[in-house]
Amino acid sequence: MTYGKRGIELLLDLKRSCDFLPPYSDEGVRSTLQEIGLHYDELTDHVNAASSASASRRRRQQKDGGDGGKTGASADEVPSESRPALILHDACIRRNKRCLLAYHSHRADKLRSLRWETSAALPSHVRPLLSEAELDFFAEYDRLVSRYGAAVDLDLGADRNPPEEERVTVRVVREGLGRIATDYVDGVELDLGTVHHLPRGDVEHLVRVGALVQLDGEECS
């Protein structure tokens, strides 16, 4: 039996990944849960054995007519030879549980951050990396944010950082965006490769998902 190694492998998988997230490790999670179950079974066996030994000592002491109060307390104690095994298996269970919680918490934090970066659009290269539960989590988190934004009548994804200028210059880098309407003009055709000077609030969500690229002063000239 391994001792707390399966859980740490999940965290090392996160650390080694150079991508947004490594693919969700069904096998790693399943193996860690199985290891927890094995340690729990061992812990239960040791506890049952210790309880049986204590009961046997208590019966012997009662038969010998020992001091009921004092000897009764000592008879209920866990035998010293069993304590290291109990501590070891309990520590392994707790370690693997902490690793599982850290693994899933890190991935959930990444998905929450991604929601604010992409305004609910889950990038195509990220979807294969997620489990079904994580896809459901992202969708539900998006619904919560959207409902709250609608309730307070506020676009929570706009101007996350204080804008330096009201308008920005952008280049279209994705096909099929079509036409958008702004507060200043009836409509602008976002054809691939074209450059436009538009209100920040109208195009910021397209910049975040990579459909437009914001140009700095040198690129605009």
C-alpha positions as semicolon CSV with decimal commas, in nm:
position;residue;x (nm);y (nm);z (nm)
1;M;0,000;0,000;0,000
2;T;0,118;0,350;-0,076
3;Y;0,100;0,610;0,197
4;G;-0,051;0,938;0,080
5;K;0,124;0,938;-0,258
6;R;-0,176;0,929;-0,491
7;G;-0,309;1,263;-0,373
8;I;0,022;1,445;-0,405
9;E;0,053;1,319;-0,764
10;L;-0,262;1,515;-0,851
11;L;-0,107;1,836;-0,719
12;L;0,221;1,769;-0,898
13;D;0,019;1,726;-1,217
14;L;-0,115;2,080;-1,171
15;K;0,232;2,214;-1,097
16;R;0,391;2,051;-1,401
17;S;0,128;2,176;-1,644
18;C;0,231;2,466;-1,868
19;D;-0,123;2,507;-2,002
20;F;-0,426;2,676;-1,853
21;L;-0,507;2,348;-1,678
22;P;-0,400;1,988;-1,731
23;P;-0,675;1,747;-1,839
24;Y;-0,893;1,639;-1,550
25;S;-0,744;1,320;-1,407
26;D;-1,032;1,078;-1,357
27;E;-0,786;0,799;-1,293
28;G;-0,586;1,002;-1,041
29;V;-0,897;1,105;-0,848
30;R;-1,034;0,751;-0,855
31;S;-0,701;0,606;-0,736
32;T;-0,681;0,859;-0,453
33;L;-1,033;0,771;-0,339
34;Q;-0,947;0,401;-0,355
35;E;-0,636;0,464;-0,146
36;I;-0,847;0,649;0,111
37;G;-1,081;0,349;0,121
38;L;-0,790;0,107;0,176
39;H;-0,652;0,317;0,461
40;Y;-0,999;0,345;0,611
41;D;-1,036;-0,035;0,602
42;E;-0,697;-0,078;0,769
43;L;-0,785;0,184;1,028
44;T;-1,116;0,012;1,100
45;D;-0,943;-0,326;1,139
46;H;-0,693;-0,180;1,387
47;V;-0,967;-0,006;1,584
48;N;-1,172;-0,327;1,599
49;A;-0,868;-0,526;1,708
50;A;-0,783;-0,269;1,975
51;S;-1,145;-0,272;2,098
52;S;-1,141;-0,652;2,118
53;A;-0,813;-0,646;2,310
54;S;-0,949;-0,385;2,551
55;A;-1,266;-0,587;2,606
56;S;-1,061;-0,898;2,678
57;R;-0,847;-0,713;2,933
58;R;-1,157;-0,572;3,097
59;R;-1,311;-0,918;3,131
60;R;-0,990;-1,058;3,281
61;Q;-0,967;-0,772;3,528
62;Q;-1,328;-0,816;3,632
63;K;-1,273;-1,190;3,674
64;D;-0,964;-1,126;3,888
65;G;-1,162;-0,880;4,102
66;G;-0,942;-0,579;4,027
67;D;-1,012;-0,218;4,117
68;G;-1,318;-0,136;3,901
69;G;-1,257;0,236;3,863
70;K;-0,886;0,237;3,797
71;T;-0,856;-0,083;3,600
72;G;-1,171;-0,004;3,399
73;A;-1,014;0,314;3,268
74;S;-0,690;0,144;3,171
75;A;-0,875;-0,141;3,003
76;D;-1,046;0,102;2,765
77;E;-0,720;0,261;2,649
78;V;-0,588;0,182;2,302
79;P;-0,292;-0,056;2,331
80;S;0,036;0,125;2,281
81;E;0,140;-0,117;2,005
82;S;-0,168;-0,020;1,801
83;R;-0,129;0,357;1,824
84;P;0,139;0,408;1,552
85;A;-0,073;0,224;1,294
86;L;-0,385;0,421;1,388
87;I;-0,199;0,752;1,361
88;L;-0,038;0,653;1,029
89;H;-0,358;0,548;0,852
90;D;-0,551;0,846;0,988
91;A;-0,277;1,083;0,866
92;C;-0,281;0,924;0,519
93;I;-0,659;0,962;0,493
94;R;-0,641;1,328;0,595
95;R;-0,351;1,399;0,360
96;N;-0,529;1,251;0,058
97;K;-0,850;1,436;0,145
98;R;-0,658;1,766;0,161
99;C;-0,494;1,690;-0,174
100;L;-0,832;1,618;-0,335
101;L;-0,980;1,939;-0,197
102;A;-0,679;2,143;-0,312
103;Y;-0,688;1,985;-0,659
104;H;-1,055;2,064;-0,718
105;S;-1,040;2,405;-0,548
106;H;-0,752;2,515;-0,775
107;R;-0,937;2,406;-1,086
108;A;-1,259;2,576;-0,970
109;D;-1,068;2,901;-0,905
110;K;-0,925;2,886;-1,257
111;L;-1,273;2,843;-1,403
112;R;-1,411;3,135;-1,204
113;S;-1,128;3,357;-1,330
114;L;-1,187;3,234;-1,684
115;R;-1,554;3,337;-1,665
116;W;-1,454;3,699;-1,596
117;E;-1,188;3,696;-1,868
118;T;-1,409;3,556;-2,143
119;S;-1,757;3,681;-2,044
120;A;-1,917;3,336;-2,038
121;A;-1,757;3,208;-2,360
122;L;-1,574;2,885;-2,276
123;P;-1,276;2,864;-2,516
124;S;-1,279;2,558;-2,739
125;H;-0,930;2,448;-2,628
126;V;-1,036;2,449;-2,261
127;R;-1,350;2,235;-2,290
128;P;-1,166;1,901;-2,349
129;L;-0,960;1,961;-2,033
130;L;-1,263;1,967;-1,803
131;S;-1,474;1,700;-1,640
132;E;-1,851;1,692;-1,682
133;A;-1,888;1,830;-1,329
134;E;-1,653;2,119;-1,412
135;L;-1,848;2,202;-1,727
136;D;-2,165;2,212;-1,517
137;F;-1,988;2,428;-1,257
138;F;-1,876;2,681;-1,519
139;A;-2,224;2,700;-1,670
140;E;-2,393;2,743;-1,331
141;Y;-2,140;3,006;-1,220
142;D;-2,204;3,194;-1,544
143;R;-2,580;3,182;-1,479
144;L;-2,532;3,316;-1,127
145;V;-2,316;3,607;-1,245
146;S;-2,553;3,685;-1,533
147;R;-2,861;3,678;-1,309
148;Y;-2,695;3,905;-1,055
149;G;-2,586;4,148;-1,325
150;A;-2,939;4,160;-1,461
151;A;-3,084;4,209;-1,112
152;V;-2,866;4,513;-1,043
153;D;-2,887;4,635;-1,405
154;L;-2,509;4,640;-1,446
155;D;-2,267;4,486;-1,695
156;L;-2,027;4,321;-1,451
157;G;-1,781;4,234;-1,725
158;A;-1,734;4,589;-1,853
159;D;-1,441;4,809;-1,751
160;R;-1,288;4,568;-1,503
161;N;-0,990;4,803;-1,499
162;P;-1,037;5,182;-1,498
163;P;-1,024;5,288;-1,867
164;E;-0,764;5,544;-1,970
165;E;-0,965;5,648;-2,275
166;E;-1,331;5,617;-2,367
167;R;-1,252;5,487;-2,717
168;V;-1,004;5,223;-2,828
169;T;-0,858;5,124;-3,163
170;V;-0,903;4,757;-3,248
171;R;-0,821;4,520;-3,534
172;V;-1,058;4,237;-3,628
173;V;-0,877;3,901;-3,614
174;R;-1,172;3,661;-3,632
175;E;-1,412;3,600;-3,917
176;G;-1,788;3,602;-3,893
177;L;-1,835;3,873;-3,629
178;G;-2,084;4,056;-3,847
179;R;-2,221;4,397;-3,760
180;I;-2,241;4,564;-3,419
181;A;-2,434;4,873;-3,316
182;T;-2,289;5,133;-3,083
183;D;-2,421;5,438;-2,900
184;Y;-2,252;5,664;-3,156
185;V;-2,314;5,495;-3,491
186;D;-2,592;5,275;-3,626
187;G;-2,363;4,987;-3,709
188;V;-2,007;4,884;-3,786
189;E;-1,910;4,587;-4,003
190;L;-1,637;4,390;-3,827
191;D;-1,470;4,238;-4,132
192;L;-1,152;4,037;-4,086
193;G;-0,842;4,257;-4,087
194;T;-1,024;4,591;-4,060
195;V;-0,933;4,851;-3,797
196;H;-1,189;5,056;-3,604
197;H;-1,194;5,326;-3,338
198;L;-1,487;5,235;-3,115
199;P;-1,624;5,291;-2,763
200;R;-1,445;5,067;-2,517
201;G;-1,762;4,935;-2,357
202;D;-1,901;4,814;-2,691
203;V;-1,601;4,600;-2,785
204;E;-1,430;4,507;-2,459
205;H;-1,601;4,166;-2,446
206;L;-1,476;4,089;-2,799
207;V;-1,123;4,185;-2,700
208;R;-1,136;3,952;-2,400
209;V;-1,234;3,650;-2,611
210;G;-0,967;3,725;-2,871
211;A;-1,197;3,827;-3,159
212;L;-1,047;4,178;-3,161
213;V;-0,697;4,295;-3,078
214;Q;-0,654;4,631;-2,911
215;L;-0,384;4,839;-3,079
216;D;-0,148;5,070;-2,897
217;G;-0,038;5,411;-3,022
218;E;0,248;5,287;-3,245
219;E;0,036;5,018;-3,409
220;C;-0,239;5,271;-3,482
221;S;-0,008;5,508;-3,666
